[in-house]
C-alpha positions as semicolon CSV with decimal commas, in nm:
position;residue;x (nm);y (nm);z (nm)
1;M;13,504;-16,101;2,622
2;K;13,266;-15,860;2,784
3;R;13,289;-15,847;3,163
4;R;13,070;-15,673;3,412
5;K;13,157;-15,602;3,769
6;A;12,867;-15,681;3,995
7;A;12,805;-15,435;4,277
8;I;12,580;-15,624;4,515
9;S;12,526;-15,457;4,850
10;I;12,415;-15,684;5,129
11;V;12,154;-15,492;5,322
12;S;12,108;-15,641;5,664
13;V;11,750;-15,706;5,757
14;A;11,709;-15,663;6,130
15;V;11,456;-15,925;6,229
16;A;11,248;-15,816;6,525
17;A;11,294;-16,063;6,808
18;V;11,045;-16,153;7,076
19;M;11,184;-15,931;7,348
20;C;11,117;-15,877;7,714
21;I;11,024;-15,516;7,778
22;G;11,205;-15,327;8,051
23;L;11,491;-15,472;8,248
24;A;11,415;-15,842;8,269
25;G;11,692;-16,070;8,147
26;C;11,604;-16,179;7,794
27;G;11,808;-16,498;7,786
28;G;11,502;-16,705;7,870
29;C;11,248;-16,539;7,638
30;S;11,027;-16,785;7,455
31;G;11,149;-16,865;7,106
32;W;11,507;-16,755;7,162
33;L;11,805;-16,972;7,089
34;N;11,929;-17,166;7,390
35;P;12,278;-17,029;7,467
36;G;12,383;-17,367;7,600
37;D;12,299;-17,530;7,265
38;Y;12,468;-17,268;7,052
39;L;12,752;-17,136;7,263
40;G;12,865;-17,442;7,450
41;G;12,737;-17,693;7,701
42;G;12,743;-17,695;8,077
43;G;12,497;-17,409;8,124
44;V;12,757;-17,132;8,088
45;A;12,876;-17,033;7,743
46;T;13,247;-17,023;7,674
47;S;13,278;-16,948;7,304
48;I;13,102;-16,928;6,971
49;P;13,270;-17,164;6,723
50;S;13,467;-16,961;6,473
51;E;13,452;-17,065;6,110
52;T;13,760;-16,867;6,014
53;D;13,959;-17,022;5,732
54;T;14,295;-16,987;5,901
55;N;14,472;-17,071;5,575
56;L;14,346;-16,766;5,387
57;D;14,620;-16,531;5,504
58;T;14,882;-16,793;5,420
59;L;14,728;-16,846;5,077
60;A;14,734;-16,473;5,014
61;E;15,098;-16,444;5,120
62;D;15,200;-16,741;4,906
63;A;15,011;-16,615;4,602
64;A;15,140;-16,259;4,632
65;G;15,499;-16,364;4,697
66;D;15,773;-16,105;4,730
67;I;15,771;-15,778;4,540
68;P;16,120;-15,733;4,394
69;A;16,309;-15,412;4,454
70;A;16,429;-15,206;4,159
71;V;16,735;-15,342;3,979
72;Y;16,863;-14,997;3,877
73;T;16,776;-14,700;4,096
74;D;16,940;-14,408;3,917
75;A;16,907;-14,267;3,567
76;A;17,271;-14,310;3,473
77;S;17,265;-14,684;3,542
78;V;16,944;-14,723;3,342
79;R;17,085;-14,537;3,042
80;A;17,392;-14,760;3,049
81;N;17,200;-15,088;3,075
82;A;16,862;-15,041;2,902
83;A;16,730;-14,959;2,556
84;Q;16,552;-14,630;2,507
85;L;16,200;-14,619;2,365
86;T;16,115;-14,334;2,127
87;S;15,823;-14,235;1,905
88;K;15,985;-14,437;1,624
89;N;16,074;-14,733;1,843
90;N;15,799;-14,794;2,094
91;D;15,721;-15,167;2,059
92;I;15,894;-15,419;2,290
93;E;15,944;-15,756;2,122
94;D;16,215;-15,914;2,341
95;P;16,280;-15,960;2,716
96;G;16,507;-15,706;2,881
97;A;16,529;-15,356;3,021
98;Y;16,387;-15,050;2,842
99;Y;16,333;-14,691;2,940
100;V;16,141;-14,377;2,852
101;E;16,285;-14,039;2,941
102;G;16,090;-13,725;2,861
103;S;15,775;-13,718;2,646
104;L;15,625;-14,003;2,445
105;S;15,285;-13,974;2,278
106;K;15,253;-14,322;2,129
107;K;15,131;-14,642;2,296
108;I;15,397;-14,878;2,429
109;N;15,317;-15,236;2,326
110;V;15,477;-15,509;2,535
111;N;15,497;-15,830;2,332
112;A;15,739;-16,030;2,546
113;D;15,769;-16,164;2,898
114;G;16,052;-16,065;3,134
115;V;16,037;-15,693;3,052
116;T;16,126;-15,406;3,286
117;L;16,023;-15,059;3,176
118;Y;16,200;-14,769;3,349
119;L;16,022;-14,433;3,356
120;I;16,270;-14,149;3,410
121;D;16,080;-13,823;3,455
122;A;15,865;-13,949;3,169
123;A;15,540;-13,811;3,031
124;L;15,338;-14,073;2,842
125;T;15,025;-13,953;2,663
126;K;14,777;-14,112;2,425
127;A;14,461;-13,972;2,269
128;D;14,174;-14,220;2,241
129;G;14,372;-14,518;2,363
130;K;14,592;-14,699;2,610
131;C;14,937;-14,567;2,699
132;I;15,093;-14,902;2,793
133;E;14,948;-15,237;2,689
134;S;15,042;-15,604;2,698
135;E;14,782;-15,846;2,561
136;K;14,960;-16,163;2,675
137;F;15,242;-16,085;2,917
138;G;15,336;-15,926;3,247
139;L;15,549;-15,618;3,308
140;T;15,764;-15,448;3,570
141;I;15,759;-15,068;3,579
142;T;16,038;-14,901;3,777
143;L;15,999;-14,534;3,866
144;I;16,288;-14,287;3,878
145;G;16,196;-13,923;3,932
146;S;15,844;-13,794;3,863
147;S;15,650;-13,945;3,572
148;T;15,299;-13,914;3,431
149;I;15,068;-14,133;3,222
150;T;14,763;-13,967;3,065
151;N;14,505;-14,077;2,811
152;T;14,217;-13,874;2,674
153;G;13,905;-13,916;2,466
154;E;13,767;-14,268;2,431
155;A;13,720;-14,469;2,753
156;K;14,031;-14,686;2,777
157;N;14,253;-14,812;3,059
158;A;14,564;-14,595;3,077
159;V;14,775;-14,902;3,165
160;D;14,641;-15,244;3,058
161;I;14,853;-15,552;3,132
162;E;14,717;-15,904;3,081
163;Q;14,933;-16,076;3,342
164;E;15,118;-15,952;3,652
165;L;15,217;-15,587;3,680
166;I;15,487;-15,485;3,928
167;I;15,549;-15,119;4,008
168;N;15,860;-15,044;4,213
169;G;16,134;-14,786;4,251
170;S;16,164;-14,473;4,463
171;G;16,003;-14,239;4,211
172;S;15,645;-14,123;4,160
173;L;15,380;-14,182;3,895
174;A;15,063;-13,982;3,830
175;V;14,801;-14,158;3,616
176;T;14,499;-13,989;3,458
177;S;14,261;-14,224;3,279
178;T;13,933;-14,220;3,090
179;K;13,854;-14,570;3,224
180;N;14,047;-14,773;3,484
181;G;14,372;-14,610;3,585
182;I;14,574;-14,932;3,602
183;K;14,427;-15,267;3,501
184;A;14,625;-15,592;3,519
185;G;14,591;-15,963;3,592
186;S;14,744;-15,885;3,930
187;I;14,907;-15,569;4,065
188;K;15,201;-15,541;4,304
189;I;15,333;-15,204;4,421
190;R;15,642;-15,159;4,639
191;D;15,819;-14,845;4,762
192;A;15,690;-14,628;4,478
193;S;15,440;-14,342;4,496
194;V;15,138;-14,380;4,265
195;D;14,862;-14,121;4,224
196;I;14,559;-14,213;4,011
197;N;14,265;-14,011;3,882
198;A;14,027;-14,242;3,694
199;D;13,681;-14,228;3,540
200;Q;13,619;-14,586;3,657
201;D;13,835;-14,791;3,900
202;G;14,173;-14,669;4,018
203;L;14,349;-15,006;4,049
204;H;14,168;-15,299;3,886
205;A;14,303;-15,655;3,912
206;E;14,112;-15,895;3,691
207;I;14,156;-16,260;3,597
208;D;14,095;-16,325;3,226
209;Y;13,943;-16,658;3,128
210;D;13,959;-16,780;2,769
211;D;13,687;-17,040;2,819
212;N;13,351;-16,864;2,840
213;T;13,145;-17,182;2,865
214;T;13,290;-17,335;3,184
215;A;13,273;-17,171;3,525
216;P;13,626;-17,078;3,635
217;S;13,787;-17,249;3,931
218;F;13,852;-16,993;4,202
219;S;14,221;-16,993;4,292
220;Y;14,448;-16,727;4,436
221;S;14,726;-16,862;4,211
222;E;14,528;-16,738;3,910
223;G;14,600;-16,378;4,011
224;G;14,328;-16,117;4,031
225;F;14,485;-15,955;4,338
226;V;14,631;-15,622;4,449
227;Y;14,931;-15,629;4,684
228;I;15,072;-15,303;4,822
229;Q;15,383;-15,302;5,041
230;D;15,564;-14,995;5,178
231;A;15,419;-14,782;4,899
232;A;15,211;-14,465;4,875
233;V;14,895;-14,502;4,667
234;S;14,642;-14,224;4,621
235;V;14,325;-14,277;4,418
236;T;14,045;-14,046;4,310
237;S;13,794;-14,244;4,108
238;A;13,437;-14,235;3,988
239;D;13,396;-14,606;4,063
240;D;13,591;-14,829;4,305
241;G;13,926;-14,711;4,431
242;I;14,095;-15,053;4,451
243;Q;13,910;-15,348;4,295
244;A;14,036;-15,708;4,295
245;D;13,885;-16,031;4,167
246;T;14,037;-16,242;4,446
247;F;14,210;-16,050;4,726
248;V;14,363;-15,721;4,837
249;Y;14,671;-15,739;5,060
250;I;14,811;-15,424;5,227
251;A;15,129;-15,450;5,432
252;G;15,425;-15,265;5,578
253;S;15,432;-14,888;5,602
254;S;15,204;-14,827;5,305
255;D;15,002;-14,506;5,281
256;I;14,668;-14,550;5,103
257;D;14,440;-14,254;5,034
258;V;14,118;-14,322;4,841
259;T;13,828;-14,095;4,741
260;T;13,547;-14,245;4,533
261;N;13,249;-14,095;4,353
262;G;13,273;-13,762;4,533
263;G;13,317;-13,917;4,876
264;A;13,077;-13,964;5,165
265;P;12,790;-13,727;5,242
266;A;12,917;-13,429;5,440
267;S;12,728;-13,506;5,760
268;L;12,595;-13,809;5,945
269;S;12,238;-13,685;5,909
270;Q;12,269;-13,714;5,530
271;I;12,362;-14,083;5,546
272;T;12,055;-14,306;5,515
273;D;11,970;-14,657;5,400
274;S;11,937;-14,521;5,047
275;S;12,205;-14,253;5,036
276;S;12,442;-14,475;4,835
277;D;12,180;-14,665;4,633
278;K;12,226;-14,690;4,257
279;V;12,576;-14,548;4,273
280;S;12,923;-14,698;4,265
281;G;13,230;-14,604;4,457
282;K;13,363;-14,857;4,707
283;G;13,699;-14,767;4,855
284;I;13,866;-15,111;4,860
285;K;13,682;-15,413;4,721
286;A;13,751;-15,785;4,674
287;G;13,495;-15,972;4,454
288;L;13,269;-16,056;4,286
289;L;13,459;-16,252;4,023
290;D;13,249;-16,257;3,704
291;W;13,296;-16,445;3,383
292;G;13,114;-16,489;3,056
293;E;13,046;-16,292;2,743
294;N;12,771;-16,075;2,600
295;D;12,493;-16,062;2,861
296;T;12,563;-16,390;3,044
297;D;12,803;-16,288;3,320
298;L;12,787;-16,533;3,608
299;T;12,933;-16,533;3,957
300;V;13,182;-16,801;4,059
301;P;13,002;-17,060;4,277
302;D;13,075;-17,074;4,650
303;D;13,195;-17,436;4,627
304;T;13,498;-17,370;4,407
305;G;13,739;-17,387;4,699
306;G;13,832;-17,021;4,744
307;D;13,713;-16,707;4,909
308;Y;13,740;-16,335;4,847
309;L;13,965;-16,166;5,099
310;I;14,088;-15,826;5,212
311;Y;14,396;-15,878;5,427
312;I;14,546;-15,579;5,612
313;T;14,860;-15,630;5,820
314;G;14,998;-15,275;5,819
315;G;14,987;-14,933;5,662
316;N;14,782;-14,618;5,703
317;I;14,457;-14,623;5,506
318;D;14,229;-14,321;5,458
319;I;13,906;-14,371;5,266
320;N;13,633;-14,122;5,173
321;S;13,382;-14,323;4,972
322;N;13,029;-14,288;4,844
323;D;12,968;-14,663;4,887
324;D;13,131;-14,909;5,134
325;A;13,478;-14,805;5,246
326;V;13,612;-15,162;5,268
327;H;13,405;-15,439;5,107
328;S;13,470;-15,811;5,060
329;N;13,229;-16,066;4,919
330;G;13,409;-16,316;5,142
331;Q;13,627;-16,221;5,436
332;I;13,816;-15,927;5,586
333;I;14,112;-16,002;5,813
334;M;14,289;-15,711;5,983
335;T;14,588;-15,772;6,209
336;G;14,758;-15,429;6,202
337;G;14,773;-15,087;6,046
338;T;14,522;-14,804;6,070
339;L;14,197;-14,739;5,886
340;N;14,019;-14,402;5,888
341;A;13,697;-14,397;5,689
342;A;13,397;-14,185;5,599
343;T;13,136;-14,348;5,377
344;G;12,780;-14,320;5,255
345;D;12,722;-14,687;5,336
346;D;12,911;-14,947;5,543
347;G;13,248;-14,873;5,695
348;M;13,367;-15,235;5,668
349;H;13,150;-15,506;5,512
350;A;13,230;-15,875;5,459
351;D;12,968;-16,122;5,339
352;K;13,104;-16,409;5,548
353;L;13,355;-16,314;5,818
354;M;13,508;-16,001;5,970
355;K;13,811;-16,081;6,185
356;I;13,992;-15,795;6,362
357;S;14,284;-15,891;6,584
358;G;14,495;-15,573;6,567
359;G;14,528;-15,227;6,422
360;D;14,329;-14,909;6,476
361;I;13,996;-14,848;6,302
362;D;13,812;-14,516;6,310
363;I;13,493;-14,502;6,105
364;E;13,396;-14,140;6,157
365;R;13,065;-14,151;5,971
366;C;12,877;-14,428;5,793
367;Y;12,540;-14,600;5,762
368;E;12,653;-14,916;5,941
369;G;13,002;-14,948;6,083
370;V;13,129;-15,306;6,089
371;E;12,906;-15,566;5,924
372;S;12,942;-15,934;5,844
373;A;12,757;-16,259;5,901
374;K;13,025;-16,338;6,158
375;V;13,216;-16,067;6,342
376;E;13,516;-16,153;6,559
377;I;13,710;-15,878;6,740
378;S;14,000;-16,000;6,952
379;G;14,239;-15,703;6,953
380;G;14,319;-15,356;6,827
381;S;14,081;-15,062;6,857
382;V;13,753;-15,002;6,676
383;S;13,562;-14,672;6,686
384;V;13,234;-14,632;6,493
385;T;12,993;-14,342;6,450
386;S;12,693;-14,459;6,247
387;S;12,350;-14,345;6,134
388;D;12,218;-14,699;6,186
389;D;12,378;-15,001;6,356
390;G;12,734;-14,970;6,481
391;I;12,838;-15,336;6,463
392;N;12,605;-15,574;6,280
393;G;12,612;-15,953;6,256
394;A;12,390;-16,019;5,954
395;D;12,404;-16,217;5,632
396;G;12,125;-16,050;5,438
397;T;11,870;-16,326;5,497
398;T;11,558;-16,321;5,708
399;T;11,463;-16,561;5,983
400;R;11,138;-16,652;6,153
401;M;11,016;-16,388;6,395
402;G;11,177;-16,450;6,731
403;S;11,432;-16,698;6,592
404;A;11,808;-16,655;6,577
405;N;12,004;-16,692;6,256
406;T;12,261;-16,960;6,338
407;N;12,483;-16,840;6,051
408;C;12,541;-16,511;6,233
409;Y;12,722;-16,412;6,551
410;I;12,933;-16,141;6,711
411;I;13,229;-16,227;6,934
412;I;13,424;-15,960;7,121
413;S;13,710;-16,126;7,308
414;G;13,962;-15,841;7,317
415;G;14,046;-15,496;7,194
416;D;13,891;-15,157;7,263
417;V;13,555;-15,105;7,094
418;S;13,361;-14,778;7,099
419;V;13,025;-14,735;6,922
420;N;12,810;-14,425;6,881
421;A;12,505;-14,536;6,683
422;K;12,172;-14,384;6,588
423;G;12,040;-14,738;6,547
424;D;12,131;-15,046;6,749
425;G;12,476;-15,020;6,901
426;V;12,581;-15,384;6,859
427;D;12,325;-15,596;6,673
428;S;12,348;-15,969;6,599
429;N;12,090;-16,160;6,396
430;G;12,228;-16,462;6,578
431;S;12,390;-16,461;6,921
432;M;12,647;-16,236;7,085
433;L;12,939;-16,326;7,309
434;I;13,154;-16,077;7,501
435;S;13,443;-16,248;7,674
436;G;13,718;-15,986;7,691
437;G;13,835;-15,643;7,588
438;A;13,638;-15,323;7,649
439;L;13,307;-15,233;7,483
440;Y;13,154;-14,887;7,523
441;V;12,825;-14,822;7,342
442;S;12,604;-14,517;7,300
443;G;12,299;-14,652;7,126
444;S;11,992;-14,490;6,984
445;T;11,782;-14,241;7,177
446;S;11,480;-14,400;7,007
447;S;11,286;-14,670;7,192
448;N;11,285;-14,881;6,873
449;D;11,655;-14,967;6,905
450;A;11,883;-15,103;7,174
451;A;12,243;-15,056;7,279
452;L;12,285;-15,436;7,266
453;D;12,053;-15,637;7,042
454;A;12,055;-16,006;6,949
455;D;11,796;-16,237;6,801
456;G;11,971;-16,511;6,996
457;S;12,128;-16,469;7,339
458;I;12,370;-16,209;7,469
459;I;12,636;-16,375;7,681
460;V;12,891;-16,180;7,887
461;N;13,176;-16,396;8,014
462;G;13,444;-16,132;8,059
463;G;13,573;-15,792;7,964
464;T;13,434;-15,448;8,041
465;V;13,094;-15,347;7,904
466;C;12,916;-15,013;7,931
467;A;12,617;-14,997;7,695
468;C;12,385;-14,697;7,715
469;G;12,066;-14,625;7,526
470;A;11,690;-14,582;7,537
471;L;11,454;-14,784;7,754
472;G;11,195;-14,919;7,512
473;M;11,386;-15,215;7,364
474;V;11,646;-15,288;7,632
475;E;11,800;-15,634;7,604
476;T;11,983;-15,748;7,913
477;P;12,246;-16,023;7,880
478;A;12,134;-16,378;7,956
479;S;12,129;-16,505;8,314
480;N;12,372;-16,787;8,232
481;S;12,647;-16,540;8,150
482;G;12,974;-16,609;8,328
483;Q;13,027;-16,253;8,455
484;N;12,801;-16,034;8,667
485;V;12,598;-15,763;8,493
486;V;12,401;-15,467;8,625
487;S;12,115;-15,319;8,422
488;Y;12,007;-14,975;8,541
489;A;11,706;-14,767;8,429
490;H;11,674;-14,399;8,507
491;S;11,335;-14,233;8,548
492;S;11,424;-13,949;8,310
493;T;11,682;-13,866;8,047
494;I;12,046;-13,855;8,148
495;P;12,186;-13,579;7,924
496;A;12,470;-13,607;7,677
497;G;12,803;-13,499;7,823
498;T;12,735;-13,663;8,159
499;T;13,009;-13,896;8,278
500;I;12,873;-14,221;8,416
501;Y;13,074;-14,382;8,695
502;L;13,044;-14,728;8,849
503;T;13,224;-14,740;9,185
504;D;13,274;-14,995;9,458
505;A;13,179;-14,952;9,825
506;D;13,495;-14,749;9,882
507;T;13,394;-14,529;9,585
508;N;13,687;-14,641;9,374
509;T;13,597;-14,605;9,007
510;I;13,553;-14,936;8,822
511;V;13,401;-14,809;8,495
512;S;13,355;-14,456;8,361
513;Y;13,202;-14,334;8,035
514;E;13,115;-13,987;7,907
515;L;12,782;-14,004;7,724
516;P;12,794;-13,885;7,362
517;K;12,410;-13,880;7,360
518;N;12,118;-13,881;7,600
519;C;12,027;-14,213;7,758
520;Q;11,795;-14,375;8,013
521;S;11,929;-14,731;8,021
522;I;12,279;-14,836;8,129
523;I;12,415;-15,192;8,116
524;I;12,750;-15,243;8,286
525;S;12,963;-15,554;8,334
526;S;13,314;-15,585;8,475
527;P;13,528;-15,856;8,631
528;D;13,527;-15,630;8,941
529;L;13,152;-15,672;8,993
530;K;13,158;-15,935;9,269
531;T;12,862;-16,126;9,406
532;D;12,737;-15,978;9,739
533;G;12,938;-15,662;9,677
534;T;12,785;-15,314;9,711
535;Y;12,825;-15,065;9,426
536;Y;12,716;-14,718;9,319
537;I;12,634;-14,552;8,990
538;Y;12,695;-14,179;8,954
539;G;12,616;-13,924;8,687
540;D;12,904;-13,681;8,718
541;G;12,903;-13,607;9,092
542;T;12,539;-13,703;9,154
543;S;12,451;-14,041;9,303
544;L;12,199;-14,221;9,082
545;C;12,167;-14,545;9,278
546;S;12,332;-14,805;9,493
547;F;12,286;-15,181;9,467
548;T;12,413;-15,513;9,591
549;V;12,499;-15,785;9,341
550;S;12,289;-16,085;9,438
551;S;12,285;-16,275;9,109
552;T;12,445;-16,276;8,765
553;I;12,196;-16,017;8,638
554;T;12,111;-15,734;8,878
555;S;11,832;-15,499;8,769
556;V;11,818;-15,160;8,935
557;G;11,565;-14,878;8,898
558;S;11,271;-14,864;8,664
559;S;11,100;-14,624;8,432
560;K;10,877;-14,521;8,725
561;S;11,110;-14,509;9,024
562;I;11,474;-14,495;9,123
563;Q;11,626;-14,691;9,408
564;Q;11,839;-14,428;9,576
565;G;12,108;-14,574;9,796
566;G;12,232;-14,276;9,992
567;A;12,572;-14,329;9,838
568;P;12,866;-14,135;9,975
569;G;13,035;-13,870;9,762
570;R;13,242;-14,024;9,482
571;R;13,617;-13,986;9,511
């Protein structure tokens, strides 16, 4: 059966909304979605309904199960309890324990289930072929000492296992492959250290279907996943680093280091909307699941009852990728761990839902930072430096000019979010809700983009917001927000490096933010902004304005004049 891995990149199309120019609140602009209809009744929005499939993480855990620890952990025990494979005896026909110690230059064929293969300082090599293969069964590989697997010549997977492959043990394995480094029905790695250099994918988990005439039923129980727990995995690949048909699950104290297709462009200025076009090289990918033969590969329909998933609960992940660093054709759920990424395209992309409730994310350079139809951030920390939008709620479709896409939204209800974007800072093709956490945005210096941008309404019901950018396309949160907002315009550029302070009447600092770039517009919201209270905005030690909060949205200053308030010196 011939299989092709589709590499479809969803390119968000920012639909220009009918916007109010200057500092007027845009919540009532003609043609915009009514926040009360979309976000909740009663005039003041409380939440955007989440469509998270809360069972996905449970399904992934159940399907992955436990990764067994090594049965024998030292060479002496293995020699006493396992059969040795040699150049004259390299086929495995019965269940049991086997081992290779030293060099072996013939392919190991696994023709039985229930086999554990111990590699004791082994060096497996094969010219023009696979080093380890099982056409029907699974395999456990236990590592003791330092081992290598290398094939040369014809493009073949170095390790090719039809069913589940488990790699465990306290040893290390270096794989060099002319195709995929390790390909299996599903791949589980625990404790071990695995280093892969591959001409295609590093780890490749693929479901095999015998029936090429009927669309397969999507099910996690079929396999097609990669599960890494408390292991060290390093991949250098020409194509994807980690590719799974169904899901990728990273847990525990795992260390993941992935470089694909030469890595990201060296500087942010080199990253454009076409810098990763017509190339491969995603860091971690789940989907698309293809099936068929010859030239009739088809994608599994959306109504088959499953969803592609990348699920990160722990570990330290470093990705330097030519294409998306983390990409799911369904969902990404991150509850813990750390992710550091540099990429020529998106930092994290999910077609349907991005849900971040914990962990630390630092996307140091990318085209767009965090992108999905639906983005929900409720915890952890997210830092993005992007050549276009920082956080983008888009599904790749277009909508009527001035209309919101009701399939898209961005919710920030917790966590610490920092965006430094050359495009829009936070951009939703639907609506945007900020109800908690802290959001600091340095948007574009171009008047064509905004620090906060939504084709629907922007609602602020809580949290701390400081969004700075240019004046031309400023979008102020809607007047039916539940928390007071001040929108300030300066008559000239406030230079990068200036620290912006919002203080109360006693000059106690409420919000402060050091500008990564020049700006003229500042939008600030905080629970400490009280109606009828008097406040000041400073740039370093210089008073920019004073104002009294008289309504939910307070506009101060303009592109032509500044309302100076004779504020006292900040302390």
